[in-house]
Structures are given as C-alpha cells and as structure tokens.
Amino acid sequence: MGKPKKRTSPRRTGTRRSHLVLKLARKVNGSSPVKVFTTTKESSKPVAKAKPTTEKISA
C-alpha cells in the first residue's frame, strides 16, 4: 500500500491524512453503534486471562 500523503504545510502536527482519518474514526466510534478501525491497540478485542488449573496430578 502507499504511504499516507502530506497536506500543504510539511512541519505541522496532524497534517498527514492518516491523522485526519484517525480523528474522524474516533469521532464516529463515540456516537455510532458500528465501530470503525482506528489503531491496533484501540480496536483489538480484550485479551481473556487464562484460568489457573488446580487439578492434582496423580502419579
């Protein structure tokens, strides 16, 4: 895939289109029942904790 392209001023924070898309996606996720992918950490499912096994091993 191509890289996110820049807007007009090169040295301003948030001028890349990827930042604009991310900002819009977060805004949509706040109000919409259908969620949009933002980042891997934000959009991932919560990891289930493994239950410790308390079975006795018979030898």
PDB file of C-alpha atoms in Angstrom:
ATOM      1  CA  MET A   1       0.000   0.000   0.000  1.00  0.00           C
ATOM      2  CA  GLY A   2       1.018   3.591  -0.480  1.00  0.00           C
ATOM      3  CA  LYS A   3       2.141   5.860   2.304  1.00  0.00           C
ATOM      4  CA  PRO A   4      -0.222   8.490   3.743  1.00  0.00           C
ATOM      5  CA  LYS A   5       0.401  11.703   1.817  1.00  0.00           C
ATOM      6  CA  LYS A   6       1.003  15.126   3.334  1.00  0.00           C
ATOM      7  CA  ARG A   7      -1.137  18.220   3.259  1.00  0.00           C
ATOM      8  CA  THR A   8       0.209  21.669   2.336  1.00  0.00           C
ATOM      9  CA  SER A   9       2.447  22.607   5.293  1.00  0.00           C
ATOM     10  CA  PRO A  10       5.087  19.940   5.956  1.00  0.00           C
ATOM     11  CA  ARG A  11       6.082  20.780   9.566  1.00  0.00           C
ATOM     12  CA  ARG A  12       2.728  20.964  11.338  1.00  0.00           C
ATOM     13  CA  THR A  13       1.436  18.242  13.629  1.00  0.00           C
ATOM     14  CA  GLY A  14      -1.563  16.351  12.310  1.00  0.00           C
ATOM     15  CA  THR A  15      -1.321  17.437   8.684  1.00  0.00           C
ATOM     16  CA  ARG A  16      -0.923  13.930   7.317  1.00  0.00           C
ATOM     17  CA  ARG A  17      -4.140  12.438   6.050  1.00  0.00           C
ATOM     18  CA  SER A  18      -3.697   9.418   8.323  1.00  0.00           C
ATOM     19  CA  HIS A  19      -4.125  11.723  11.343  1.00  0.00           C
ATOM     20  CA  LEU A  20      -7.265  13.221   9.827  1.00  0.00           C
ATOM     21  CA  VAL A  21      -8.723   9.762   9.162  1.00  0.00           C
ATOM     22  CA  LEU A  22      -7.882   8.636  12.708  1.00  0.00           C
ATOM     23  CA  LYS A  23      -9.506  11.714  14.225  1.00  0.00           C
ATOM     24  CA  LEU A  24     -12.672  11.139  12.195  1.00  0.00           C
ATOM     25  CA  ALA A  25     -12.750   7.420  13.069  1.00  0.00           C
ATOM     26  CA  ARG A  26     -12.546   8.183  16.807  1.00  0.00           C
ATOM     27  CA  LYS A  27     -15.359  10.701  16.463  1.00  0.00           C
ATOM     28  CA  VAL A  28     -17.545   8.140  14.659  1.00  0.00           C
ATOM     29  CA  ASN A  29     -16.798   5.460  17.276  1.00  0.00           C
ATOM     30  CA  GLY A  30     -18.059   7.774  20.001  1.00  0.00           C
ATOM     31  CA  SER A  31     -21.553   8.015  18.560  1.00  0.00           C
ATOM     32  CA  SER A  32     -22.100   5.137  16.137  1.00  0.00           C
ATOM     33  CA  PRO A  33     -23.082   1.555  17.007  1.00  0.00           C
ATOM     34  CA  VAL A  34     -20.920   0.369  14.094  1.00  0.00           C
ATOM     35  CA  LYS A  35     -17.273   0.716  15.115  1.00  0.00           C
ATOM     36  CA  VAL A  36     -14.506   1.817  12.760  1.00  0.00           C
ATOM     37  CA  PHE A  37     -10.914   0.528  12.880  1.00  0.00           C
ATOM     38  CA  THR A  38      -8.598   3.109  14.466  1.00  0.00           C
ATOM     39  CA  THR A  39      -5.351   1.551  15.723  1.00  0.00           C
ATOM     40  CA  THR A  40      -4.387  -1.998  16.622  1.00  0.00           C
ATOM     41  CA  LYS A  41      -4.349  -1.247  20.359  1.00  0.00           C
ATOM     42  CA  GLU A  42      -7.652   0.633  20.330  1.00  0.00           C
ATOM     43  CA  SER A  43      -9.542  -1.712  18.008  1.00  0.00           C
ATOM     44  CA  SER A  44      -8.342  -5.080  19.313  1.00  0.00           C
ATOM     45  CA  LYS A  45     -10.538  -7.334  21.371  1.00  0.00           C
ATOM     46  CA  PRO A  46      -9.713  -7.551  25.092  1.00  0.00           C
ATOM     47  CA  VAL A  47      -7.421 -10.478  25.852  1.00  0.00           C
ATOM     48  CA  ALA A  48      -9.024 -13.114  28.085  1.00  0.00           C
ATOM     49  CA  LYS A  49      -6.927 -14.081  31.083  1.00  0.00           C
ATOM     50  CA  ALA A  50      -6.028 -17.763  31.333  1.00  0.00           C
ATOM     51  CA  LYS A  51      -7.565 -19.549  34.288  1.00  0.00           C
ATOM     52  CA  PRO A  52      -5.017 -21.292  36.510  1.00  0.00           C
ATOM     53  CA  THR A  53      -5.613 -25.031  36.608  1.00  0.00           C
ATOM     54  CA  THR A  54      -5.886 -26.529  40.081  1.00  0.00           C
ATOM     55  CA  GLU A  55      -6.017 -30.171  39.061  1.00  0.00           C
ATOM     56  CA  LYS A  56      -3.973 -32.639  41.062  1.00  0.00           C
ATOM     57  CA  ILE A  57      -1.563 -34.810  39.139  1.00  0.00           C
ATOM     58  CA  SER A  58      -1.740 -38.426  40.275  1.00  0.00           C
ATOM     59  CA  ALA A  59       1.455 -40.370  39.866  1.00  0.00           C
TER      60      ALA A  59
END
